[in-house]
Amino acid sequence: MRSALPKVLHPLAGLPMIEHVVRAAEAIQPGQIILTLGPTSEALRQPYSARAGIAWQAEPLGTGDAARAALPVLHDDIEWVMVIFGDHPIVDPATLQRLTDETRAAGPILSTVAVVLTDPGPYGRYRTDGGRIVAIVEAHEDDQQYDGPIPVNSGMCLVRAGWLRENAGRLTRSPKGEYYLTELVALAAATEWPREQVRLVLAEPEVAWGINDRAELARAERVIRDRILRRHMLAGVTLVDPASTWIDADVEIGQDTRIEPGTSLRGRTIVGANCRLGPQTVVEDSTLGDGVTIRASWIEQSEIGDGTDIGPYSHLRPGVRLAAHVHVGNYVEMKNARVGSGTQVGHVSYLGDAEVGERVNIGAGTITCNFDGYDKHQTTIGDDVFVGSDTMLVAPVELGDGSRTGAGSVVTKPVQPGQLVVGIPARPIRRTPGPAMSDAGVDEPEE
């Protein structure tokens, strides 16, 4: 991979490669999961120790040695051991369940997952004797010519635990210095057994794809993302152009939502029903209610209420919470801001570290000046406030319910409920009728 990151931690569809494999295993509810780790995969110990037993392979001595290293961790009551490769992320629960069901029904010593390929490439090839599988030959040791498709070994297998305990120590070291898991097939074929010793279980060719470089990583990502897109479309989500739509594995989307071209939904994003997202929209680790519209904007770690519309060309940074029916227009940036229902932030504004009430109008060019060069400060805006265009709110500052600011004001002091302030710095000139006032009054200008 030419990377400082362990291979199985490279991301695919928003998850580490190994997570796809572990989830596929968890889906068939095994009695135990064991990860065999080595010096290059030590980083997996902490995140997976609560979900799996950890075995240690001090040297990378091959697949057979990795499986053998797991035996001391294996529970005594386990009857079957399934071996899966951590760098085969396209494996799916349906394949693992079929491997389990077919093997238990037939009762061999072991089953291997095979895929049929026209070109066997780097995969191990099966040797038969009278129709019986007797061995797997590694690709670099095979000089046989093939005419047409043949079954090849994917690497995955299911083997009786008792037999594996007795025979794992019989694996021999190859000329390359490794112990191959595939040698178990020859050992099983040589064992007296009342039924067939070795059985093939067929799977789709992609299941055998291992990841050894960035090109193979991209190829696997396409397959996994196509599965994700198909799952959402079959669940009632419209993807206008699936080829330009990216949806991570943990994303949830409600029915009748429409995803326009060029849109990415990342991380643990949850999208409600009847939403319209895109074109050219990114939503990351955020929760969207029903009926939300987002056009050509970027949303991160935020919560968006029902019926809210955003964009185009706006950016919601982490910590934003918009209530229902908020309007956020074009070229608006927010960070760590809470905005009440019915509020409108039309265009070209910045709200950072702000608490904004309901039915507020934020005029064009409004900025909460929340950073003084050392610390961040809070801006609080009450209900039914009208903030005039090009207002600077120098935090910490508070605008009371029903207050107003004139265009171009620089507000440095609290504004009382119902008060109108104008100027640089802003000064109150009168009170205005509103929810906070029973009648209109007039104040003298204050210095």
Short mmCIF file of C-alpha atoms in Angstrom, two decimals:
data_model
loop_
_atom_site.label_atom_id
_atom_site.label_comp_id
_atom_site.label_asym_id
_atom_site.label_seq_id
_atom_site.Cartn_x
_atom_site.Cartn_y
_atom_site.Cartn_z
CA MET A 1 0.00 0.00 0.00
CA ARG A 2 3.03 2.29 0.42
CA SER A 3 1.47 3.77 3.53
CA ALA A 4 2.20 4.37 7.21
CA LEU A 5 -1.39 3.29 7.90
CA PRO A 6 -1.95 -0.46 8.43
CA LYS A 7 -3.55 -1.91 5.33
CA VAL A 8 -6.76 -3.09 6.97
CA LEU A 9 -7.37 0.39 8.43
CA HIS A 10 -7.58 2.07 5.04
CA PRO A 11 -11.12 3.46 4.64
CA LEU A 12 -13.77 2.05 2.35
CA ALA A 13 -17.19 3.72 2.15
CA GLY A 14 -16.53 5.55 5.40
CA LEU A 15 -15.35 2.53 7.41
CA PRO A 16 -11.95 0.91 7.93
CA MET A 17 -11.44 -2.07 5.63
CA ILE A 18 -11.41 -4.49 8.56
CA GLU A 19 -14.76 -3.17 9.81
CA HIS A 20 -16.53 -4.51 6.71
CA VAL A 21 -15.10 -7.96 7.43
CA VAL A 22 -15.94 -7.90 11.15
CA ARG A 23 -19.50 -6.73 10.50
CA ALA A 24 -20.04 -9.49 7.95
CA ALA A 25 -18.89 -12.00 10.58
CA GLU A 26 -21.04 -10.46 13.32
CA ALA A 27 -24.11 -10.62 11.08
CA ILE A 28 -24.18 -14.43 11.18
CA GLN A 29 -23.98 -14.39 15.01
CA PRO A 30 -20.89 -16.52 15.65
CA GLY A 31 -20.05 -17.83 19.08
CA GLN A 32 -16.73 -15.98 19.00
CA ILE A 33 -14.66 -13.68 16.79
CA ILE A 34 -10.87 -13.67 16.93
CA LEU A 35 -8.55 -11.20 15.22
CA THR A 36 -5.01 -12.40 14.61
CA LEU A 37 -2.79 -9.33 14.82
CA GLY A 38 0.88 -8.73 14.25
CA PRO A 39 3.36 -5.87 14.60
CA THR A 40 1.90 -4.03 11.60
CA SER A 41 -1.69 -4.29 12.87
CA GLU A 42 -1.23 -3.53 16.57
CA ALA A 43 -3.44 -0.45 16.09
CA LEU A 44 -6.48 -2.76 15.86
CA ARG A 45 -6.11 -4.07 19.41
CA GLN A 46 -7.73 -1.18 21.26
CA PRO A 47 -10.75 -0.49 18.98
CA TYR A 48 -11.65 -4.19 18.61
CA SER A 49 -10.76 -5.73 21.97
CA ALA A 50 -14.37 -5.36 23.20
CA ARG A 51 -15.79 -7.12 20.13
CA ALA A 52 -13.22 -9.84 19.48
CA GLY A 53 -10.60 -12.01 21.05
CA ILE A 54 -7.07 -10.97 20.12
CA ALA A 55 -4.44 -13.47 18.98
CA TRP A 56 -0.85 -12.47 18.30
CA GLN A 57 1.38 -13.47 15.39
CA ALA A 58 4.83 -12.17 16.23
CA GLU A 59 6.14 -12.72 12.69
CA PRO A 60 4.12 -12.68 9.46
CA LEU A 61 4.62 -16.37 8.68
CA GLY A 62 1.60 -16.87 6.43
CA THR A 63 -2.11 -17.56 6.60
CA GLY A 64 -1.72 -20.99 8.15
CA ASP A 65 0.37 -19.62 10.99
CA ALA A 66 -2.13 -16.79 11.54
CA ALA A 67 -4.95 -19.33 11.95
CA ARG A 68 -2.78 -21.50 14.18
CA ALA A 69 -1.99 -18.50 16.39
CA ALA A 70 -5.70 -18.06 17.08
CA LEU A 71 -6.25 -21.57 18.47
CA PRO A 72 -5.10 -20.80 22.06
CA VAL A 73 -7.75 -18.05 22.19
CA LEU A 74 -10.50 -20.27 20.78
CA HIS A 75 -13.26 -21.24 23.22
CA ASP A 76 -13.48 -24.95 24.01
CA ASP A 77 -17.14 -25.22 22.99
CA ILE A 78 -16.60 -23.90 19.44
CA GLU A 79 -17.37 -26.67 16.91
CA TRP A 80 -16.54 -24.92 13.63
CA VAL A 81 -13.89 -22.34 12.79
CA MET A 82 -14.39 -19.95 9.87
CA VAL A 83 -11.27 -18.26 8.55
CA ILE A 84 -11.72 -14.91 6.78
CA PHE A 85 -9.04 -12.53 5.55
CA GLY A 86 -8.99 -9.01 6.94
CA ASP A 87 -8.06 -7.56 3.55
CA HIS A 88 -11.07 -9.10 1.75
CA PRO A 89 -13.68 -6.39 2.51
CA ILE A 90 -16.23 -7.39 -0.14
CA VAL A 91 -17.22 -10.49 1.82
CA ASP A 92 -20.90 -10.32 2.72
CA PRO A 93 -23.09 -12.00 5.37
CA ALA A 94 -25.06 -13.95 2.73
CA THR A 95 -21.88 -15.70 1.54
CA LEU A 96 -20.80 -16.53 5.09
CA GLN A 97 -24.26 -17.85 5.96
CA ARG A 98 -24.34 -20.03 2.84
CA LEU A 99 -20.89 -21.37 3.71
CA THR A 100 -22.15 -22.25 7.18
CA ASP A 101 -25.44 -23.82 6.07
CA GLU A 102 -24.04 -25.89 3.21
CA THR A 103 -21.13 -27.15 5.27
CA ARG A 104 -23.24 -28.24 8.21
CA ALA A 105 -25.70 -29.98 5.89
CA ALA A 106 -22.98 -31.89 4.00
CA GLY A 107 -20.77 -32.65 7.02
CA PRO A 108 -17.24 -32.54 5.54
CA ILE A 109 -14.07 -31.87 7.48
CA LEU A 110 -13.80 -28.48 5.82
CA SER A 111 -15.31 -26.34 3.09
CA THR A 112 -13.55 -23.71 1.03
CA VAL A 113 -15.18 -20.75 -0.71
CA ALA A 114 -14.45 -20.92 -4.42
CA VAL A 115 -15.05 -18.43 -7.23
CA VAL A 116 -15.10 -19.26 -10.94
CA LEU A 117 -12.68 -17.26 -13.10
CA THR A 118 -11.65 -17.44 -16.74
CA ASP A 119 -8.13 -16.41 -15.73
CA PRO A 120 -7.11 -17.97 -12.39
CA GLY A 121 -4.54 -15.22 -11.87
CA PRO A 122 -2.89 -15.25 -8.43
CA TYR A 123 -5.45 -17.54 -6.82
CA GLY A 124 -4.87 -21.10 -5.65
CA ARG A 125 -6.14 -23.87 -7.94
CA TYR A 126 -7.92 -27.05 -6.87
CA ARG A 127 -6.55 -30.50 -7.66
CA THR A 128 -8.99 -33.37 -7.92
CA ASP A 129 -8.75 -37.16 -7.99
CA GLY A 130 -11.79 -38.98 -9.28
CA GLY A 131 -13.93 -35.90 -8.72
CA ARG A 132 -12.68 -35.57 -5.14
CA ILE A 133 -10.76 -32.44 -4.08
CA VAL A 134 -7.34 -33.49 -2.82
CA ALA A 135 -5.26 -30.29 -2.69
CA ILE A 136 -4.90 -26.61 -3.51
CA VAL A 137 -1.87 -25.58 -5.53
CA GLU A 138 -0.53 -22.06 -5.09
CA ALA A 139 -0.44 -20.00 -8.29
CA HIS A 140 3.36 -19.63 -8.33
CA GLU A 141 3.73 -23.42 -8.03
CA ASP A 142 1.26 -24.29 -10.80
CA ASP A 143 2.45 -24.93 -14.36
CA GLN A 144 -0.82 -26.37 -15.66
CA GLN A 145 -2.58 -24.71 -18.61
CA TYR A 146 -6.30 -24.03 -18.41
CA ASP A 147 -8.87 -23.74 -21.18
CA GLY A 148 -11.94 -21.88 -19.98
CA PRO A 149 -13.27 -20.88 -16.54
CA ILE A 150 -12.17 -22.83 -13.48
CA PRO A 151 -12.97 -22.62 -9.75
CA VAL A 152 -10.20 -21.02 -7.71
CA ASN A 153 -9.69 -20.61 -3.99
CA SER A 154 -10.90 -17.37 -2.37
CA GLY A 155 -8.95 -18.08 0.82
CA MET A 156 -11.99 -18.38 3.11
CA CYS A 157 -12.82 -21.71 4.67
CA LEU A 158 -14.90 -23.38 7.38
CA VAL A 159 -13.26 -26.24 9.25
CA ARG A 160 -14.13 -28.48 12.18
CA ALA A 161 -12.50 -27.02 15.27
CA GLY A 162 -11.47 -30.36 16.79
CA TRP A 163 -9.81 -31.52 13.59
CA LEU A 164 -8.07 -28.14 13.20
CA ARG A 165 -6.64 -28.33 16.71
CA GLU A 166 -5.21 -31.77 15.95
CA ASN A 167 -3.79 -30.94 12.53
CA ALA A 168 -2.73 -27.27 12.53
CA GLY A 169 0.67 -28.30 13.85
CA ARG A 170 1.21 -30.50 10.79
CA LEU A 171 1.42 -27.54 8.41
CA THR A 172 4.83 -27.47 6.72
CA ARG A 173 6.92 -24.42 5.94
CA SER A 174 6.98 -23.47 2.26
CA PRO A 175 10.15 -22.56 0.36
CA LYS A 176 9.09 -18.92 0.88
CA GLY A 177 9.22 -19.46 4.64
CA GLU A 178 5.45 -19.35 5.24
CA TYR A 179 2.78 -21.75 6.42
CA TYR A 180 -0.15 -21.86 4.01
CA LEU A 181 -3.73 -22.30 5.13
CA THR A 182 -4.41 -24.05 1.82
CA GLU A 183 -2.35 -27.07 2.98
CA LEU A 184 -5.27 -27.95 5.26
CA VAL A 185 -7.13 -29.18 2.16
CA ALA A 186 -4.51 -31.85 1.43
CA LEU A 187 -4.42 -32.86 5.11
CA ALA A 188 -8.21 -33.16 5.21
CA ALA A 189 -8.32 -35.12 1.95
CA ALA A 190 -5.90 -37.66 3.45
CA THR A 191 -8.03 -38.12 6.57
CA GLU A 192 -10.38 -41.11 6.88
CA TRP A 193 -13.89 -39.69 6.95
CA PRO A 194 -17.37 -41.19 6.36
CA ARG A 195 -18.37 -38.35 4.02
CA GLU A 196 -16.55 -36.14 1.53
CA GLN A 197 -13.59 -34.58 3.29
CA VAL A 198 -13.49 -31.28 1.38
CA ARG A 199 -16.38 -29.35 -0.12
CA LEU A 200 -16.54 -26.31 -2.39
CA VAL A 201 -19.01 -23.49 -1.74
CA LEU A 202 -19.30 -21.13 -4.69
CA ALA A 203 -19.47 -17.33 -4.36
CA GLU A 204 -19.42 -14.26 -6.59
CA PRO A 205 -15.94 -13.45 -7.98
CA GLU A 206 -15.63 -10.16 -6.05
CA VAL A 207 -15.66 -12.04 -2.75
CA ALA A 208 -12.14 -13.26 -3.52
CA TRP A 209 -10.73 -9.81 -4.15
CA GLY A 210 -7.93 -9.06 -1.73
CA ILE A 211 -6.47 -5.58 -1.31
CA ASN A 212 -2.76 -5.15 -1.88
CA ASP A 213 -2.46 -1.69 -3.45
CA ARG A 214 -4.41 1.53 -3.98
CA ALA A 215 -5.80 0.41 -7.35
CA GLU A 216 -7.34 -2.68 -5.77
CA LEU A 217 -8.64 -0.50 -2.93
CA ALA A 218 -10.48 1.69 -5.44
CA ARG A 219 -11.90 -1.35 -7.23
CA ALA A 220 -13.28 -2.74 -3.97
CA GLU A 221 -14.72 0.65 -3.05
CA ARG A 222 -16.76 0.72 -6.26
CA VAL A 223 -18.34 -2.64 -5.47
CA ILE A 224 -19.15 -1.74 -1.88
CA ARG A 225 -20.59 1.65 -2.81
CA ASP A 226 -22.73 0.11 -5.56
CA ARG A 227 -24.21 -2.23 -2.95
CA ILE A 228 -24.98 0.71 -0.68
CA LEU A 229 -26.61 2.72 -3.46
CA ARG A 230 -28.75 -0.21 -4.55
CA ARG A 231 -29.89 -0.84 -0.96
CA HIS A 232 -31.12 2.75 -0.61
CA MET A 233 -32.84 2.80 -3.98
CA LEU A 234 -34.70 -0.42 -3.19
CA ALA A 235 -35.77 1.16 0.12
CA GLY A 236 -37.47 4.08 -1.62
CA VAL A 237 -34.74 6.69 -2.11
CA THR A 238 -34.35 8.41 -5.50
CA LEU A 239 -30.75 8.74 -6.72
CA VAL A 240 -30.87 10.88 -9.85
CA ASP A 241 -27.36 9.84 -10.89
CA PRO A 242 -25.98 6.95 -8.83
CA ALA A 243 -22.61 7.20 -10.57
CA SER A 244 -21.98 10.65 -9.09
CA THR A 245 -23.54 9.95 -5.68
CA TRP A 246 -21.42 8.80 -2.72
CA ILE A 247 -23.11 7.35 0.34
CA ASP A 248 -21.14 5.86 3.24
CA ALA A 249 -22.02 2.55 4.84
CA ASP A 250 -23.60 3.94 8.03
CA VAL A 251 -25.84 6.55 6.39
CA GLU A 252 -29.61 6.23 6.93
CA ILE A 253 -32.10 7.81 4.50
CA GLY A 254 -35.89 8.08 4.73
CA GLN A 255 -38.35 7.23 1.98
CA ASP A 256 -39.05 9.57 -0.93
CA THR A 257 -35.87 11.55 -0.38
CA ARG A 258 -34.29 12.70 -3.62
CA ILE A 259 -30.51 12.86 -3.99
CA GLU A 260 -29.28 15.08 -6.84
CA PRO A 261 -25.99 14.52 -8.73
CA GLY A 262 -22.64 15.23 -7.10
CA THR A 263 -23.86 14.69 -3.53
CA SER A 264 -21.92 12.91 -0.77
CA LEU A 265 -23.46 11.64 2.47
CA ARG A 266 -20.68 10.73 4.89
CA GLY A 267 -20.11 9.11 8.25
CA ARG A 268 -23.09 8.54 10.54
CA THR A 269 -25.48 10.85 8.74
CA ILE A 270 -29.24 10.37 9.18
CA VAL A 271 -31.58 11.88 6.58
CA GLY A 272 -35.34 12.04 7.08
CA ALA A 273 -38.13 11.42 4.58
CA ASN A 274 -39.07 13.68 1.66
CA CYS A 275 -35.79 15.58 1.68
CA ARG A 276 -34.05 17.03 -1.37
CA LEU A 277 -30.27 17.09 -1.25
CA GLY A 278 -28.02 18.52 -3.93
CA PRO A 279 -26.80 18.94 -6.47
CA GLN A 280 -23.21 19.25 -5.24
CA THR A 281 -23.96 18.85 -1.51
CA VAL A 282 -21.89 17.25 1.25
CA VAL A 283 -23.49 16.16 4.53
CA GLU A 284 -21.17 14.64 7.13
CA ASP A 285 -22.06 13.13 10.53
CA SER A 286 -25.28 15.15 10.67
CA THR A 287 -28.98 14.56 11.34
CA LEU A 288 -31.61 15.96 8.98
CA GLY A 289 -35.32 15.97 9.74
CA ASP A 290 -38.13 15.40 7.25
CA GLY A 291 -38.64 17.70 4.28
CA VAL A 292 -35.20 19.32 4.43
CA THR A 293 -33.77 20.94 1.29
CA ILE A 294 -30.02 21.52 0.90
CA ARG A 295 -28.56 22.88 -2.33
CA ALA A 296 -24.86 22.97 -3.17
CA SER A 297 -23.76 23.32 0.46
CA TRP A 298 -21.52 21.62 3.03
CA ILE A 299 -22.96 20.44 6.37
CA GLU A 300 -20.77 19.01 9.17
CA GLN A 301 -21.79 17.55 12.55
CA SER A 302 -25.03 19.53 12.64
CA GLU A 303 -28.73 18.96 13.34
CA ILE A 304 -31.28 20.29 10.85
CA GLY A 305 -34.98 20.51 11.75
CA ASP A 306 -38.00 19.56 9.64
CA GLY A 307 -38.76 21.73 6.63
CA THR A 308 -35.55 23.75 6.81
CA ASP A 309 -33.88 24.84 3.56
CA ILE A 310 -30.20 25.67 3.09
CA GLY A 311 -28.12 27.08 0.25
CA PRO A 312 -26.85 27.28 -2.29
CA TYR A 313 -23.21 27.77 -1.28
CA SER A 314 -23.51 27.74 2.51
CA HIS A 315 -21.34 26.01 5.10
CA LEU A 316 -22.57 24.70 8.45
CA ARG A 317 -19.61 23.75 10.60
CA PRO A 318 -19.75 21.49 13.68
CA GLY A 319 -22.18 22.30 16.46
CA VAL A 320 -24.97 23.93 14.44
CA ARG A 321 -28.55 23.13 15.43
CA LEU A 322 -31.33 24.54 13.28
CA ALA A 323 -34.94 24.17 14.42
CA ALA A 324 -37.86 23.54 12.06
CA HIS A 325 -38.56 25.77 9.06
CA VAL A 326 -35.37 27.81 9.22
CA HIS A 327 -34.21 29.47 5.99
CA VAL A 328 -30.47 29.66 5.37
CA GLY A 329 -29.71 31.30 2.03
CA ASN A 330 -26.55 31.54 -0.03
CA TYR A 331 -23.04 32.24 1.26
CA VAL A 332 -23.89 31.74 4.93
CA GLU A 333 -21.44 30.23 7.39
CA MET A 334 -22.39 28.98 10.85
CA LYS A 335 -20.42 27.39 13.65
CA ASN A 336 -21.61 26.25 17.08
CA ALA A 337 -24.89 28.09 16.63
CA ARG A 338 -28.46 27.32 17.68
CA VAL A 339 -31.22 28.86 15.56
CA GLY A 340 -34.92 28.87 16.45
CA SER A 341 -37.84 27.97 14.21
CA GLY A 342 -38.99 30.39 11.54
CA THR A 343 -35.73 32.34 11.54
CA GLN A 344 -34.27 33.55 8.24
CA VAL A 345 -30.59 34.00 7.51
CA GLY A 346 -30.88 35.16 3.94
CA HIS A 347 -27.36 35.55 2.61
CA VAL A 348 -23.72 36.47 3.13
CA SER A 349 -23.66 36.17 6.93
CA TYR A 350 -21.63 34.50 9.65
CA LEU A 351 -23.11 33.17 12.91
CA GLY A 352 -20.56 31.69 15.28
CA ASP A 353 -21.03 30.80 18.96
CA ALA A 354 -24.54 32.16 18.75
CA GLU A 355 -27.96 31.50 20.25
CA VAL A 356 -30.68 32.81 17.92
CA GLY A 357 -34.36 32.80 18.82
CA GLU A 358 -37.50 32.21 16.77
CA ARG A 359 -38.78 34.32 13.86
CA VAL A 360 -35.55 36.32 13.66
CA ASN A 361 -34.48 38.10 10.49
CA ILE A 362 -30.70 38.16 9.97
CA GLY A 363 -29.95 40.78 7.32
CA ALA A 364 -27.34 40.34 4.60
CA GLY A 365 -23.77 40.85 5.72
CA THR A 366 -24.43 40.21 9.44
CA ILE A 367 -21.42 38.94 11.38
CA THR A 368 -21.12 37.73 14.95
CA CYS A 369 -17.63 38.92 15.92
CA ASN A 370 -17.05 36.04 18.33
CA PHE A 371 -13.23 35.99 18.58
CA ASP A 372 -11.25 38.72 20.31
CA GLY A 373 -7.85 37.30 19.41
CA TYR A 374 -7.67 35.17 22.55
CA ASP A 375 -11.10 33.69 23.37
CA LYS A 376 -14.44 32.92 21.74
CA HIS A 377 -17.53 34.74 23.07
CA GLN A 378 -21.27 34.16 22.87
CA THR A 379 -23.91 36.16 20.99
CA THR A 380 -27.53 35.80 22.13
CA ILE A 381 -30.42 36.99 19.97
CA GLY A 382 -33.97 36.78 21.31
CA ASP A 383 -37.25 36.06 19.50
CA ASP A 384 -38.70 38.32 16.80
CA VAL A 385 -35.49 40.32 16.40
CA PHE A 386 -34.73 42.20 13.17
CA VAL A 387 -31.00 42.45 12.49
CA GLY A 388 -30.31 45.01 9.76
CA SER A 389 -27.93 44.40 6.88
CA ASP A 390 -24.19 44.70 7.57
CA THR A 391 -24.66 44.57 11.35
CA MET A 392 -21.57 43.63 13.37
CA LEU A 393 -22.45 41.93 16.68
CA VAL A 394 -19.33 42.20 18.84
CA ALA A 395 -19.54 39.37 21.37
CA PRO A 396 -20.25 38.95 24.17
CA VAL A 397 -23.51 40.71 23.40
CA GLU A 398 -27.25 40.12 23.72
CA LEU A 399 -30.21 41.39 21.69
CA GLY A 400 -33.52 41.28 23.56
CA ASP A 401 -36.82 40.04 22.17
CA GLY A 402 -38.33 42.26 19.48
CA SER A 403 -35.27 44.49 19.18
CA ARG A 404 -33.90 45.89 15.92
CA THR A 405 -30.58 47.07 14.55
CA GLY A 406 -30.14 49.56 11.76
CA ALA A 407 -28.14 48.76 8.65
CA GLY A 408 -24.39 49.03 9.22
CA SER A 409 -24.63 49.02 13.03
CA VAL A 410 -21.75 47.84 15.21
CA VAL A 411 -23.37 46.49 18.37
CA THR A 412 -21.04 46.34 21.37
CA LYS A 413 -23.52 46.62 24.24
CA PRO A 414 -26.70 44.71 25.17
CA VAL A 415 -29.85 45.78 23.31
CA GLN A 416 -32.97 45.88 25.43
CA PRO A 417 -36.23 44.18 24.34
CA GLY A 418 -38.04 46.23 21.71
CA GLN A 419 -35.17 48.67 21.30
CA LEU A 420 -33.85 50.00 18.00
CA VAL A 421 -30.11 50.68 17.81
CA VAL A 422 -28.13 52.30 15.01
CA GLY A 423 -24.64 53.62 14.33
CA ILE A 424 -21.00 52.90 15.11
CA PRO A 425 -21.00 52.06 17.93
CA ALA A 426 -24.73 51.32 17.95
CA ARG A 427 -26.89 53.51 20.18
CA PRO A 428 -30.59 53.12 21.01
CA ILE A 429 -32.87 55.74 19.43
CA ARG A 430 -36.31 54.37 20.25
CA ARG A 431 -38.32 51.36 21.22
CA THR A 432 -40.46 49.56 18.68
CA PRO A 433 -43.74 47.73 19.19
CA GLY A 434 -43.46 43.98 19.22
CA PRO A 435 -44.07 40.90 21.34
CA ALA A 436 -41.94 42.36 24.13
CA MET A 437 -43.71 45.78 24.14
CA SER A 438 -47.32 46.67 24.91
CA ASP A 439 -47.00 50.09 23.21
CA ALA A 440 -44.39 52.11 21.36
CA GLY A 441 -42.19 54.47 23.26
CA VAL A 442 -39.36 56.79 22.34
CA ASP A 443 -36.00 56.93 24.05
CA GLU A 444 -33.53 59.75 23.83
CA PRO A 445 -30.31 58.79 22.02
CA GLU A 446 -27.67 57.49 24.40
CA GLU A 447 -23.98 58.26 24.14
#
